[in-house]
N, CA and C of each residue as an Amber inpcrd file, in Angstrom:
protein
   660
 -14.2680000  -6.8840000  38.3520000 -13.2680000  -5.8340000  38.4810000
 -13.7050000  -4.6010000  37.7080000 -13.4200000  -3.4310000  38.2700000
 -13.7270000  -2.1810000  37.5880000 -12.4120000  -1.5230000  37.1720000
 -12.3890000  -1.0190000  35.9430000 -11.1870000  -0.4030000  35.4170000
 -11.4790000   1.0210000  35.0090000 -10.5000000   1.8920000  35.2020000
 -10.6050000   3.2550000  34.6900000  -9.9890000   3.2700000  33.3090000
 -10.7910000   3.5940000  32.2980000 -10.2820000   3.5740000  30.9370000
  -9.2290000   4.6500000  30.7550000  -8.1760000   4.3240000  29.9940000
  -7.1120000   5.3060000  29.7700000  -7.5930000   6.4520000  28.9180000
  -7.0830000   7.6480000  29.1800000  -7.4320000   8.8040000  28.3660000
  -6.3370000   9.0000000  27.3340000  -6.6480000   8.7320000  26.0690000
  -5.6550000   8.8730000  25.0160000  -6.1340000   9.8980000  24.0220000
  -5.2010000  10.6460000  23.4830000  -5.5120000  11.5910000  22.4230000
  -4.7360000  11.1840000  21.2000000  -5.1070000  11.7550000  20.0620000
  -4.4000000  11.4320000  18.8300000  -2.9160000  11.7690000  18.9580000
  -2.6140000  12.8830000  19.6060000  -1.2210000  13.2850000  19.7720000
  -0.4550000  12.2720000  20.5950000  -1.0700000  11.8330000  21.6990000
  -0.3970000  10.8720000  22.5660000  -0.2110000   9.5350000  21.8680000
  -1.2560000   9.0900000  21.1790000  -1.2110000   7.7690000  20.5600000
  -0.0610000   7.6390000  19.5830000   0.2390000   8.6930000  18.8440000
   1.2380000   8.5920000  17.8060000   2.4950000   9.4010000  18.1360000
   2.7020000   9.6490000  19.4160000   3.9190000  10.3160000  19.8460000
   5.0550000   9.3080000  19.9010000   6.2490000   9.7360000  19.5340000
   7.4040000   8.8470000  19.6150000   8.0530000   8.9080000  20.9920000
   7.5090000   9.7210000  21.9060000   8.0390000   9.8150000  23.2700000
   7.7450000   8.5170000  24.0140000   8.7550000   7.8530000  24.5380000
   8.5290000   6.5760000  25.2230000   7.6370000   6.7480000  26.4510000
   6.6590000   5.8770000  26.6500000   5.8250000   5.9530000  27.8560000
   6.6220000   5.4960000  29.0720000   6.1510000   5.8820000  30.2470000
   6.8480000   5.4900000  31.4730000   6.6620000   4.0020000  31.7250000
   7.6090000   3.4010000  32.4230000   7.5170000   1.9740000  32.7440000
   6.2790000   1.6820000  33.5880000   5.9370000   2.6160000  34.4760000
   4.7490000   2.4360000  35.3170000   3.4820000   2.3840000  34.4660000
   3.4040000   3.2910000  33.5020000   2.2380000   3.3170000  32.6050000
   2.1810000   2.0550000  31.7490000   3.3290000   1.6260000  31.2520000
   3.3920000   0.4170000  30.4270000   2.8890000  -0.7900000  31.2100000
   3.4420000  -0.9770000  32.4120000   3.0800000  -2.1620000  33.2050000
   1.6190000  -2.1230000  33.6250000   1.1280000  -0.9400000  33.9860000
  -0.2710000  -0.8000000  34.3730000  -1.2030000  -1.1620000  33.2290000
  -0.8830000  -0.6870000  32.0400000  -1.7180000  -0.9580000  30.8650000
  -1.6880000  -2.4290000  30.5040000  -0.5080000  -3.0390000  30.5480000
  -0.3720000  -4.4600000  30.2210000  -1.1230000  -5.3240000  31.2280000
  -1.0040000  -4.9810000  32.5190000  -1.6990000  -5.7450000  33.5670000
  -3.2170000  -5.6660000  33.3940000  -3.7250000  -4.4600000  33.1330000
  -5.1620000  -4.2730000  32.9450000  -5.6490000  -5.0080000  31.6980000
  -4.8870000  -4.9020000  30.6160000  -5.2750000  -5.5670000  29.3730000
  -5.2780000  -7.0820000  29.5400000  -4.2940000  -7.6110000  30.2440000
  -4.2140000  -9.0570000  30.4700000  -5.3860000  -9.5560000  31.3050000
  -5.7680000  -8.7610000  32.3150000  -6.9020000  -9.1240000  33.1590000
  -8.2050000  -9.1260000  32.3490000  -8.3700000  -8.1190000  31.5110000
  -9.5630000  -8.0460000  30.6610000  -9.6000000  -9.1880000  29.6580000
  -8.4390000  -9.5820000  29.1690000  -8.3740000 -10.7290000  28.2550000
  -8.8760000 -11.9930000  28.9510000  -8.4270000 -12.2090000  30.1730000
  -8.8640000 -13.3940000  30.9400000 -10.3710000 -13.3900000  31.1570000
 -10.9190000 -12.2230000  31.5010000 -12.3690000 -12.1100000  31.7000000
 -13.1170000 -12.3740000  30.3910000 -12.5870000 -11.8200000  29.3070000
 -13.2030000 -12.0520000  27.9970000 -13.1820000 -13.5160000  27.6240000
 -12.0710000 -14.1830000  27.9140000 -11.9560000 -15.6100000  27.6020000
 -12.9800000 -16.4380000  28.3800000 -13.2300000 -16.0560000  29.6160000
 -14.2220000 -16.7660000  30.4280000 -15.6210000 -16.6130000  29.8240000
 -15.9510000 -15.4040000  29.3960000 -17.2470000 -15.1900000  28.7480000
 -17.3320000 -15.9550000  27.4260000 -16.2180000 -15.9970000  26.7000000
 -16.2010000 -16.7160000  25.4240000 -16.4700000 -18.2020000  25.6390000
 -15.7870000 -18.7800000  26.6240000 -15.9790000 -20.2070000  26.9010000
 -17.4090000 -20.5080000  27.3460000 -18.0490000 -19.5120000  27.9660000
 -19.4480000 -19.6620000  28.3890000 -20.4170000 -19.3140000  27.2480000
 -19.8620000 -19.0460000  26.0650000 -20.6350000 -18.6810000  24.8650000
 -21.4280000 -17.3790000  25.0520000 -20.9230000 -16.5260000  25.9250000
 -21.5170000 -15.1990000  26.1130000 -20.6980000 -14.2090000  25.2940000
 -20.8860000 -14.2800000  23.9810000 -19.9870000 -13.6030000  23.0560000
 -20.0770000 -12.0780000  23.1320000 -21.2570000 -11.5390000  23.3620000
 -21.3950000 -10.0830000  23.4380000 -20.6600000  -9.5190000  24.6470000
 -20.7180000 -10.2400000  25.7690000 -19.9880000  -9.8010000  26.9520000
 -18.4810000  -9.9460000  26.7330000 -18.0940000 -11.0110000  26.0220000
 -16.6760000 -11.1930000  25.7010000 -16.1800000 -10.0490000  24.8280000
 -16.9990000  -9.6360000  23.8680000 -16.6370000  -8.5300000  22.9770000
 -16.3610000  -7.2570000  23.7750000 -17.1880000  -6.9820000  24.7750000
 -16.9790000  -5.7900000  25.6110000 -15.6090000  -5.8200000  26.2750000
 -15.2470000  -6.9740000  26.8160000 -13.9600000  -7.0940000  27.5080000
 -12.7980000  -6.9350000  26.5310000 -12.9050000  -7.5610000  25.3650000
 -11.8170000  -7.4720000  24.3970000 -11.6750000  -6.0590000  23.8400000
 -12.7980000  -5.3320000  23.7310000 -12.7280000  -3.9450000  23.2620000
 -12.0690000  -3.0410000  24.3070000 -12.4170000  -3.2370000  25.5810000
 -11.7700000  -2.4710000  26.6450000 -10.2700000  -2.7910000  26.6790000
  -9.9670000  -4.0500000  26.4590000  -8.5680000  -4.4850000  26.3930000
  -7.8120000  -3.7050000  25.3240000  -8.4350000  -3.5600000  24.1620000
  -7.8070000  -2.8330000  23.0560000  -7.5870000  -1.3660000  23.4050000
  -8.5150000  -0.7790000  24.1790000  -8.3710000   0.6240000  24.5740000
  -7.1330000   0.8330000  25.4560000  -6.8860000  -0.0980000  26.3410000
  -5.7090000   0.0190000  27.2020000  -4.4190000  -0.0620000  26.3890000
  -4.4540000  -0.8320000  25.3210000  -3.2510000  -1.0490000  24.5240000
  -3.0660000  -0.0140000  23.4250000  -4.1340000   0.7110000  23.1150000
  -4.1470000   1.5610000  21.9300000  -3.0010000   2.5630000  21.8920000
  -2.8210000   3.3030000  22.9700000  -1.7600000   4.2910000  23.0030000
  -0.3800000   3.6680000  22.9200000  -0.1860000   2.5310000  23.6220000
   1.1200000   1.8690000  23.6010000   1.4120000   1.2830000  22.2380000
   0.3870000   0.6850000  21.6230000   0.5810000   0.0700000  20.3070000
   0.9110000   1.1270000  19.2770000   0.2180000   2.2780000  19.3700000
   0.5020000   3.3790000  18.4570000   1.9180000   3.8900000  18.6440000
   2.3880000   3.8750000  19.8980000   3.7500000   4.3150000  20.1930000
   4.7700000   3.3690000  19.5610000   4.5160000   2.0780000  19.6320000
   5.4040000   1.0910000  19.0160000   5.4790000   1.3300000  17.5160000
   4.3030000   1.4930000  16.8870000   4.2560000   1.6630000  15.4370000
   4.9950000   2.9270000  15.0000000   4.7200000   4.0600000  15.6780000
   5.3200000   5.3310000  15.2630000   6.8290000   5.3330000  15.4800000
   7.2730000   4.7100000  16.5560000   8.7070000   4.6450000  16.8230000
   9.4240000   3.8390000  15.7430000   8.7990000   2.7510000  15.3210000
   9.3850000   1.9210000  14.2790000   9.4350000   2.6690000  12.9600000
   8.3720000   3.4350000  12.6560000   8.3210000   4.1830000  11.4130000
   9.4310000   5.2440000  11.4100000   9.6760000   5.8470000  12.5720000
  10.7070000   6.8810000  12.6780000  12.0910000   6.2980000  12.4260000
  12.2350000   4.9850000  12.7280000  13.5140000   4.3100000  12.5040000
  13.6250000   3.7290000  11.1010000  12.6540000   4.0980000  10.2490000
  12.6560000   3.6530000   8.8470000  12.5930000   2.1430000   8.6830000
  11.9200000   1.4730000   9.6200000  11.6900000   0.0410000   9.4460000
  10.5510000  -0.1190000   8.4640000  10.7210000  -0.8840000   7.3820000
   9.6560000  -1.0040000   6.3900000   8.4090000  -1.6200000   6.9890000
   7.2470000  -1.0730000   6.6420000   5.9890000  -1.5700000   7.1990000
   5.2740000  -2.4610000   6.2120000   4.4560000  -3.3540000   6.7510000
   3.6290000  -4.2230000   5.9260000   2.2480000  -3.6020000   5.7940000
   1.7510000  -3.4950000   4.5850000   0.4030000  -2.9560000   4.3980000
  -0.4020000  -3.8360000   3.4660000  -1.6920000  -4.0490000   3.7930000
  -2.5390000  -4.8590000   2.9210000  -3.7220000  -4.0450000   2.4120000
  -3.6470000  -2.7340000   2.4940000  -4.7410000  -1.9010000   2.0150000
  -5.6140000  -1.4110000   3.1370000  -5.8880000  -2.2800000   4.1260000
  -6.7500000  -1.8830000   5.2280000  -5.9580000  -1.3200000   6.4010000
  -4.7790000  -1.8710000   6.6700000  -3.9650000  -1.4330000   7.8010000
  -2.6540000  -0.8820000   7.2500000  -2.6730000   0.3250000   6.7290000
  -1.5560000   0.8610000   5.9620000  -0.2710000   1.0030000   6.7650000
  -0.3740000   1.4080000   8.0220000   0.8290000   1.7020000   8.7900000
   1.2050000   0.5990000   9.7710000   0.5150000  -0.5360000   9.7030000
   0.7680000  -1.5950000  10.6660000   2.0890000  -2.2990000  10.3820000
   2.7650000  -2.6900000  11.4570000   4.0100000  -3.4350000  11.3630000
   3.7490000  -4.8540000  11.8130000   4.4470000  -5.7860000  11.2300000
   4.2280000  -7.1770000  11.5820000   4.8710000  -7.5000000  12.9260000
   4.4060000  -8.5810000  13.5120000   4.9980000  -9.0570000  14.7600000
   6.4800000  -9.3410000  14.5530000   6.8140000  -9.9010000  13.4130000
   8.2020000 -10.2420000  13.1190000   9.0960000  -9.0060000  13.1530000
   8.6200000  -7.9040000  12.5700000   9.4050000  -6.6710000  12.5600000
   9.5900000  -6.1100000  13.9650000   8.5200000  -6.1550000  14.7630000
   8.5910000  -5.6270000  16.1320000   9.5530000  -6.4500000  16.9820000
   9.4760000  -7.7760000  16.8510000  10.3730000  -8.6580000  17.6130000
  11.8160000  -8.4660000  17.1720000  12.0370000  -8.3290000  15.8700000
  13.3980000  -8.1140000  15.3670000  14.0000000  -6.8250000  15.9160000
  13.1810000  -5.8000000  16.0230000  13.6720000  -4.4960000  16.4680000
  13.8830000  -4.4340000  17.9810000  12.9700000  -5.0400000  18.7430000
  12.9870000  -4.8560000  20.2020000  13.2930000  -6.1290000  20.9960000
  13.1610000  -7.2940000  20.3770000  13.3580000  -8.5500000  21.0970000
  12.0470000  -9.1570000  21.5450000  11.9970000 -10.4720000  21.6180000
  10.7390000 -11.1630000  21.9260000  10.2650000 -10.9510000  23.3580000
  11.1760000 -10.5670000  24.2690000  10.7960000 -10.3640000  25.6710000
  10.5700000  -8.8850000  26.0060000  10.5530000  -8.0310000  25.0050000
  10.3770000  -6.5980000  25.2400000   8.9140000  -6.2600000  25.5100000
   8.6880000  -5.0920000  26.1300000   7.3030000  -4.6690000  26.3510000
   6.6110000  -4.3900000  25.0230000   7.3830000  -3.9590000  24.0270000
   6.7780000  -3.7040000  22.7220000   6.2040000  -4.9810000  22.1200000
   6.9500000  -6.0810000  22.2540000   6.4700000  -7.3660000  21.7290000
   5.2660000  -7.8600000  22.5240000   5.2780000  -7.6130000  23.8360000
   4.1580000  -8.0330000  24.6880000   2.8900000  -7.2560000  24.3370000
   3.0380000  -5.9540000  24.1230000   1.8990000  -5.1240000  23.7330000
   1.3600000  -5.5630000  22.3750000   2.2600000  -5.8270000  21.4460000
   1.8510000  -6.2650000  20.1110000   1.1110000  -7.6000000  20.1750000
   1.6190000  -8.5180000  21.0080000   0.9740000  -9.8290000  21.1480000
  -0.4260000  -9.7010000  21.7490000  -0.5760000  -8.8310000  22.7420000
  -1.8880000  -8.6110000  23.3530000  -2.8470000  -7.9260000  22.3740000
  -2.3170000  -6.9790000  21.5990000  -3.1320000  -6.3020000  20.5870000
  -3.6030000  -7.3010000  19.5460000  -2.7100000  -8.1690000  19.1340000
  -3.0440000  -9.2240000  18.1790000  -4.1180000 -10.1480000  18.7470000
  -3.9670000 -10.5200000  20.0180000  -4.9340000 -11.3960000  20.6810000
  -6.3080000 -10.7480000  20.7430000  -6.3450000  -9.4520000  21.0610000
  -7.6170000  -8.7300000  21.1210000  -8.3300000  -8.7600000  19.7760000
  -7.6140000  -8.4310000  18.7070000  -8.2030000  -8.4260000  17.3670000
  -8.6420000  -9.8210000  16.9500000  -7.8210000 -10.8040000  17.2740000
  -8.1240000 -12.1930000  16.9350000  -9.4100000 -12.6470000  17.6110000
  -9.5150000 -12.3660000  18.9070000 -10.6860000 -12.7970000  19.6720000
 -11.9490000 -12.0450000  19.2480000 -11.8080000 -10.7660000  18.9270000
 -12.9610000  -9.9940000  18.4470000 -13.4560000 -10.5350000  17.1140000
 -12.5280000 -10.9100000  16.2450000 -12.9070000 -11.4790000  14.9510000
 -13.7100000 -12.7680000  15.1390000 -13.2510000 -13.6080000  16.0520000
 -13.9560000 -14.8730000  16.3240000 -15.3570000 -14.5980000  16.8830000
 -15.4340000 -13.6950000  17.8540000 -16.7150000 -13.3900000  18.4990000
 -17.7230000 -12.8360000  17.4970000 -17.2930000 -11.9030000  16.6580000
 -18.2190000 -11.3230000  15.6940000 -18.6730000 -12.3500000  14.6560000
 -17.8030000 -13.3000000  14.3360000 -18.2140000 -14.3850000  13.4450000
 -19.2820000 -15.2400000  14.1250000 -19.0970000 -15.4800000  15.4220000
 -20.0350000 -16.3110000  16.1820000 -21.4340000 -15.6850000  16.2540000
 -21.4940000 -14.3370000  16.3340000 -22.8110000 -13.6880000  16.4750000
 -23.3440000 -13.1800000  15.1270000 -22.7000000 -13.5860000  14.0430000
 -23.2120000 -13.2590000  12.7200000 -23.0300000 -11.8210000  12.2970000
 -21.8690000 -11.2480000  12.5910000 -21.5420000  -9.8830000  12.1790000
 -20.3530000  -9.9360000  11.2060000 -20.6170000 -10.2480000   9.9430000
 -19.5170000 -10.4860000   8.9990000 -18.6340000  -9.2870000   8.7300000
 -19.1950000  -8.0750000   8.7030000 -18.3690000  -6.8930000   8.4380000
 -17.3500000  -6.6720000   9.5500000 -17.7930000  -6.8450000  10.7920000
 -16.8840000  -6.7130000  11.9260000 -15.8580000  -7.8540000  11.9360000
 -16.2970000  -9.0360000  11.5120000 -15.3810000 -10.1710000  11.4040000
 -14.2360000  -9.8340000  10.4640000 -14.5730000  -9.2650000   9.3200000
 -13.5630000  -8.8670000   8.3280000 -12.6560000  -7.7780000   8.8970000
 -13.2600000  -6.7920000   9.5670000 -12.4970000  -5.6660000  10.1190000
 -11.3910000  -6.1490000  11.0550000 -11.7480000  -7.0330000  11.9880000
 -10.7550000  -7.4710000  12.9690000  -9.8260000  -8.5420000  12.4060000
 -10.3000000  -9.3220000  11.4530000  -9.4040000 -10.2710000  10.7820000
  -8.3230000  -9.5120000  10.0140000  -8.6860000  -8.3730000   9.4320000
  -7.7030000  -7.5320000   8.7500000  -6.6320000  -7.0310000   9.7090000
  -7.0470000  -6.6920000  10.9200000  -6.0780000  -6.2330000  11.9190000
  -5.1040000  -7.3460000  12.2760000  -5.6200000  -8.5670000  12.4160000
  -4.7550000  -9.7100000  12.7120000  -3.7680000  -9.9300000  11.5730000
  -4.2730000  -9.8820000  10.3510000  -3.4250000 -10.1480000   9.1920000
  -2.4020000  -9.0490000   8.9500000  -2.6740000  -7.8470000   9.4530000
  -1.6850000  -6.7810000   9.3700000  -0.4760000  -7.1000000  10.2480000
  -0.7290000  -7.7300000  11.4000000   0.3520000  -8.1420000  12.2910000
   0.9870000  -9.4510000  11.8240000   0.1480000 -10.3620000  11.3600000
   0.6260000 -11.6770000  10.9170000   0.0090000 -12.0030000   9.5520000
   0.6540000 -11.5900000   8.4670000   0.0990000 -11.7680000   7.1170000
  -0.1930000 -13.2160000   6.7370000   0.4910000 -14.1550000   7.3820000
   0.2970000 -15.5740000   7.0390000  -0.5400000 -16.3280000   8.0620000
  -1.3070000 -15.5940000   8.8690000  -2.1570000 -16.2330000   9.8710000
  -3.3400000 -16.8990000   9.1710000  -3.2780000 -18.2040000   9.0600000
  -4.2670000 -18.9640000   8.2870000  -5.6570000 -18.8870000   8.9180000
  -5.7380000 -18.9780000  10.2330000  -7.0440000 -18.9470000  10.8910000
  -7.7370000 -17.6050000  10.6860000  -6.9660000 -16.5230000  10.7410000
  -7.5450000 -15.1990000  10.5030000  -8.0290000 -15.0770000   9.0620000
  -7.2720000 -15.6520000   8.1470000  -7.6790000 -15.5970000   6.7380000
  -8.9420000 -16.4400000   6.5130000  -9.0640000 -17.5440000   7.2490000
 -10.2820000 -18.3560000   7.1670000 -11.4930000 -17.5620000   7.6630000
 -11.3130000 -16.8440000   8.7640000 -12.4190000 -16.0480000   9.2950000
 -12.7670000 -14.8940000   8.3530000 -11.7360000 -14.2760000   7.7790000
 -12.0170000 -13.1950000   6.8420000 -12.7510000 -13.7270000   5.6190000
 -12.3600000 -14.9030000   5.1610000 -13.0510000 -15.5570000   4.0520000
 -14.5340000 -15.7230000   4.3620000 -14.8350000 -16.2140000   5.5670000
 -16.2290000 -16.4150000   5.9620000 -16.9590000 -15.0840000   6.1130000
 -16.2300000 -14.0600000   6.5830000 -16.8180000 -12.7260000   6.6610000
 -17.1580000 -12.1860000   5.2820000 -16.2730000 -12.4000000   4.3350000
 -16.5300000 -11.9610000   2.9650000 -17.7430000 -12.6720000   2.3690000
 -17.8930000 -13.9520000   2.6750000 -19.0880000 -14.6820000   2.2110000
 -20.3370000 -14.0410000   2.7980000 -20.2630000 -13.6720000   4.0770000
 -21.4200000 -13.0790000   4.7500000 -21.7950000 -11.7110000   4.2330000
 -20.8290000 -11.0130000   3.6320000 -21.1180000  -9.6960000   3.0580000
 -21.2730000  -9.7700000   1.5390000 -21.3140000 -10.9910000   1.0200000
 -21.4610000 -11.2300000  -0.4260000 -20.3100000 -10.6260000  -1.2320000
 -19.1390000 -10.5270000  -0.6120000 -17.9420000 -10.0510000  -1.3240000
 -17.2090000 -11.2720000  -1.8730000 -17.8160000 -11.8720000  -2.8860000
 -17.3380000 -13.1770000  -3.3420000 -15.9890000 -13.1220000  -4.0520000
 -15.6820000 -12.0110000  -4.6990000 -14.3670000 -11.8930000  -5.3450000
 -13.2510000 -11.9120000  -4.2990000 -13.4770000 -11.1980000  -3.1960000
 -12.4910000 -11.1720000  -2.1190000 -12.4220000 -12.5350000  -1.4250000
 -13.5840000 -13.1730000  -1.2690000 -13.6130000 -14.5050000  -0.6640000
 -12.8340000 -15.4940000  -1.5320000 -13.0010000 -15.3780000  -2.8400000
 -12.2910000 -16.2620000  -3.7800000 -10.7840000 -16.0790000  -3.6570000
 -10.3410000 -14.8250000  -3.4950000  -8.9120000 -14.5390000  -3.3450000
  -8.3530000 -15.1820000  -2.0790000  -9.0930000 -15.0500000  -0.9680000
  -8.6460000 -15.6680000   0.2850000  -8.6420000 -17.1800000   0.1770000
  -9.6320000 -17.7360000  -0.4860000  -9.7060000 -19.1900000  -0.6630000
  -8.4960000 -19.6750000  -1.4560000  -8.1210000 -18.9310000  -2.4880000
  -6.9400000 -19.2860000  -3.2710000  -5.6770000 -19.2650000  -2.4270000
  -5.5650000 -18.2690000  -1.5370000  -4.4020000 -18.1910000  -0.6400000
  -4.3610000 -19.3890000   0.3050000  -5.5270000 -19.7830000   0.7980000
  -5.5970000 -20.9220000   1.7140000  -5.2460000 -22.2250000   0.9990000
  -5.7130000 -22.3740000  -0.2220000  -5.3860000 -23.5590000  -1.0130000
  -3.8760000 -23.6500000  -1.2470000  -3.2730000 -22.5170000  -1.5710000
  -1.8310000 -22.4760000  -1.8170000  -1.0480000 -22.7760000  -0.5470000
  -1.5010000 -22.1980000   0.5750000  -0.8160000 -22.4260000   1.8530000
  -0.8340000 -23.9000000   2.2290000  -1.9620000 -24.5640000   2.0000000
  -2.0660000 -25.9900000   2.3300000  -1.1610000 -26.8130000   1.4220000
  -1.1180000 -26.4680000   0.1500000  -0.2550000 -27.1760000  -0.7950000
   1.2240000 -27.0400000  -0.4250000   1.5850000 -25.8680000   0.0920000
   2.9860000 -25.6060000   0.4400000   3.3440000 -26.0440000   1.8520000
   2.3590000 -26.5800000   2.5830000   2.6080000 -27.0390000   3.9440000
   2.7480000 -25.9160000   4.9510000   2.1620000 -24.7440000   4.6320000
   2.2470000 -23.5820000   5.5310000   0.8710000 -23.1960000   6.0710000
   0.0550000 -24.1880000   6.3630000  -1.3330000 -23.9120000   6.7490000
  -1.6480000 -24.4640000   8.1310000  -0.9730000 -23.9510000   9.1410000
  -1.2500000 -24.3820000  10.5150000  -2.6990000 -24.0590000  10.8770000
  -3.4330000 -25.0790000  11.3210000  -4.8410000 -24.8930000  11.6700000
  -5.7980000 -25.2080000  10.5440000  -5.2640000 -25.6580000   9.4030000
  -6.1050000 -25.9850000   8.2430000  -5.7020000 -27.3510000   7.7040000
  -6.7100000 -28.1890000   7.4220000  -6.4390000 -29.4820000   6.7950000
  -7.3420000 -29.6570000   5.5800000  -7.1910000 -30.7690000   4.8920000
  -7.9390000 -31.0180000   3.6520000  -9.4490000 -31.0010000   3.8820000
  -9.8820000 -31.5740000   4.9910000 -11.3130000 -31.6380000   5.2980000
 -11.8870000 -30.2320000   5.5030000 -11.1640000 -29.4070000   6.2210000
 -11.6140000 -28.0360000   6.4730000 -11.6220000 -27.2240000   5.1820000
 -10.5880000 -27.4110000   4.3570000 -10.5160000 -26.6970000   3.0860000
 -11.6730000 -27.1040000   2.1880000 -12.0030000 -28.3920000   2.1840000
 -13.1270000 -28.8770000   1.3870000 -14.4300000 -28.2190000   1.8330000
 -14.5840000 -28.0420000   3.1570000 -15.7760000 -27.3810000   3.6910000
 -15.8380000 -25.9200000   3.2510000 -14.6880000 -25.2390000   3.2590000
 -14.6410000 -23.8450000   2.8270000 -14.9760000 -23.7150000   1.3380000
 -14.4770000 -24.6310000   0.5530000 -14.7530000 -24.6190000  -0.8830000
 -16.2490000 -24.8200000  -1.1440000 -16.8700000 -25.7020000  -0.3840000
 -18.3130000 -25.9320000  -0.5280000 -19.1100000 -24.6890000  -0.1300000
 -18.6620000 -24.0180000   0.9420000 -19.3230000 -22.7840000   1.3650000
 -19.2500000 -21.7280000   0.2690000 -18.0930000 -21.6330000  -0.3780000
 -17.9200000 -20.6450000  -1.4450000 -18.8300000 -20.9560000  -2.6320000
 -18.8450000 -22.2120000  -3.0660000 -19.6630000 -22.5900000  -4.2220000
 -21.1590000 -22.4480000  -3.9260000 -21.5370000 -22.7000000  -2.6780000
 -22.9320000 -22.5050000  -2.2880000 -23.3070000 -21.0300000  -2.3640000
 -22.4290000 -20.1720000  -1.8470000 -22.6750000 -18.7220000  -1.8890000
 -22.7160000 -18.2250000  -3.3280000 -21.8650000 -18.8050000  -4.1800000
 -21.8290000 -18.4170000  -5.5910000 -23.1390000 -18.7780000  -6.2850000
 -23.6460000 -19.9660000  -5.9950000 -24.9210000 -20.3910000  -6.5830000
 -26.0690000 -19.5140000  -6.1110000 -26.0430000 -19.1600000  -4.8200000
 -27.0900000 -18.2920000  -4.2730000 -27.0570000 -16.9210000  -4.9230000
 -25.8540000 -16.3930000  -5.1410000 -25.7270000 -15.0970000  -5.7960000
 -26.2190000 -15.1690000  -7.2450000 -25.8740000 -16.2470000  -7.9320000
 -26.3220000 -16.4230000  -9.3240000 -27.8420000 -16.5030000  -9.3990000
 -28.4410000 -17.2080000  -8.4210000 -29.9000000 -17.3520000  -8.3960000
 -30.5730000 -16.0020000  -8.1680000 -29.9960000 -15.1890000  -7.2600000
 -30.5510000 -13.8590000  -6.9900000 -30.4610000 -12.9700000  -8.2200000
 -29.3180000 -13.0150000  -8.9100000 -29.1310000 -12.2030000 -10.1070000
 -30.0920000 -12.6330000 -11.2070000 -30.3220000 -13.9390000 -11.3050000
 -31.2480000 -14.4550000 -12.3190000 -32.6600000 -13.9430000 -12.0650000
 -33.0650000 -13.9160000 -10.7850000 -34.3930000 -13.4130000 -10.4410000
 -34.5310000 -11.9410000 -10.7970000 -33.4780000 -11.1820000 -10.5360000
 -33.4910000  -9.7500000 -10.8550000 -33.6440000  -9.5480000 -12.3490000
 -32.8740000 -10.2890000 -13.1420000 -32.9570000 -10.1640000 -14.5990000
 -34.3330000 -10.5750000 -15.1100000 -34.8920000 -11.6390000 -14.5240000
 -36.2210000 -12.1040000 -14.9400000 -37.2820000 -11.0390000 -14.6860000
 -37.1850000 -10.3570000 -13.5430000 -38.1320000  -9.2820000 -13.2260000
 -37.9710000  -8.1230000 -14.2100000 -36.7080000  -7.8180000 -14.5420000
 -36.4560000  -6.7240000 -15.4750000 -37.0550000  -7.0170000 -16.8460000
 -36.8270000  -8.2180000 -17.3310000 -37.3440000  -8.5830000 -18.6450000
 -38.8610000  -8.7010000 -18.6500000 -39.4110000  -9.1590000 -17.5130000
 -40.8690000  -9.2560000 -17.4060000 -41.4790000  -7.8710000 -17.4500000
 -40.8300000  -6.9000000 -16.8140000 -41.3300000  -5.5290000 -16.8220000
 -41.2420000  -4.9070000 -18.1850000 -40.1980000  -5.2250000 -18.9340000
 -40.0110000  -4.6780000 -20.2640000 -41.0170000  -5.2490000 -21.2670000
 -41.4520000  -6.4850000 -21.0210000 -42.3360000  -7.1510000 -21.9760000
 -43.7890000  -6.7590000 -21.8170000 -44.0800000  -6.0080000 -20.7260000
 -45.4740000  -5.6100000 -20.4940000 -45.8720000  -4.4670000 -21.4150000
């Protein structure tokens, strides 16, 4: 299938003017079709092709999602921010304001799916920075999404951001203890802990080599 990408501008994206029903339905239909195509590529382990589809999907939703966010902000609904997604609203807030069967909730769910799938794909092809970027988008919509936090943790390990990885690991440990860790069990947590300690040892070994070279140079 060939799609004509939507033309969005900064003004349009963050306008509080409601889009037409025709535009809404067209964008949702196109985004849903692209999601299905992306899923097929993902199942075939063709992750780069899947990424293309999920990115096009996000483009169709971008203007509508921005409209949802700006409209909510205008209504003084408090937003959730984690530092990376300052103006993002959670799925819970959007559903509370518009209802679970509203187009706003459908757009938000598709936007969440796009970010979620992109995070998985980038993890699969070894792109940790992109993994973190899209995991952050998921967590902006769903702060307690355990799977997204697991992927962000692995992304942080891949970028050697061990302090941030440690923070996510602590959140995952707490979630499991409190019984709020859908998609995570003791065996998986143990594997994540081992990954963290392995990365920590590797970082310590690298730092030790650097110090040894420095001292060797000074002693000459």
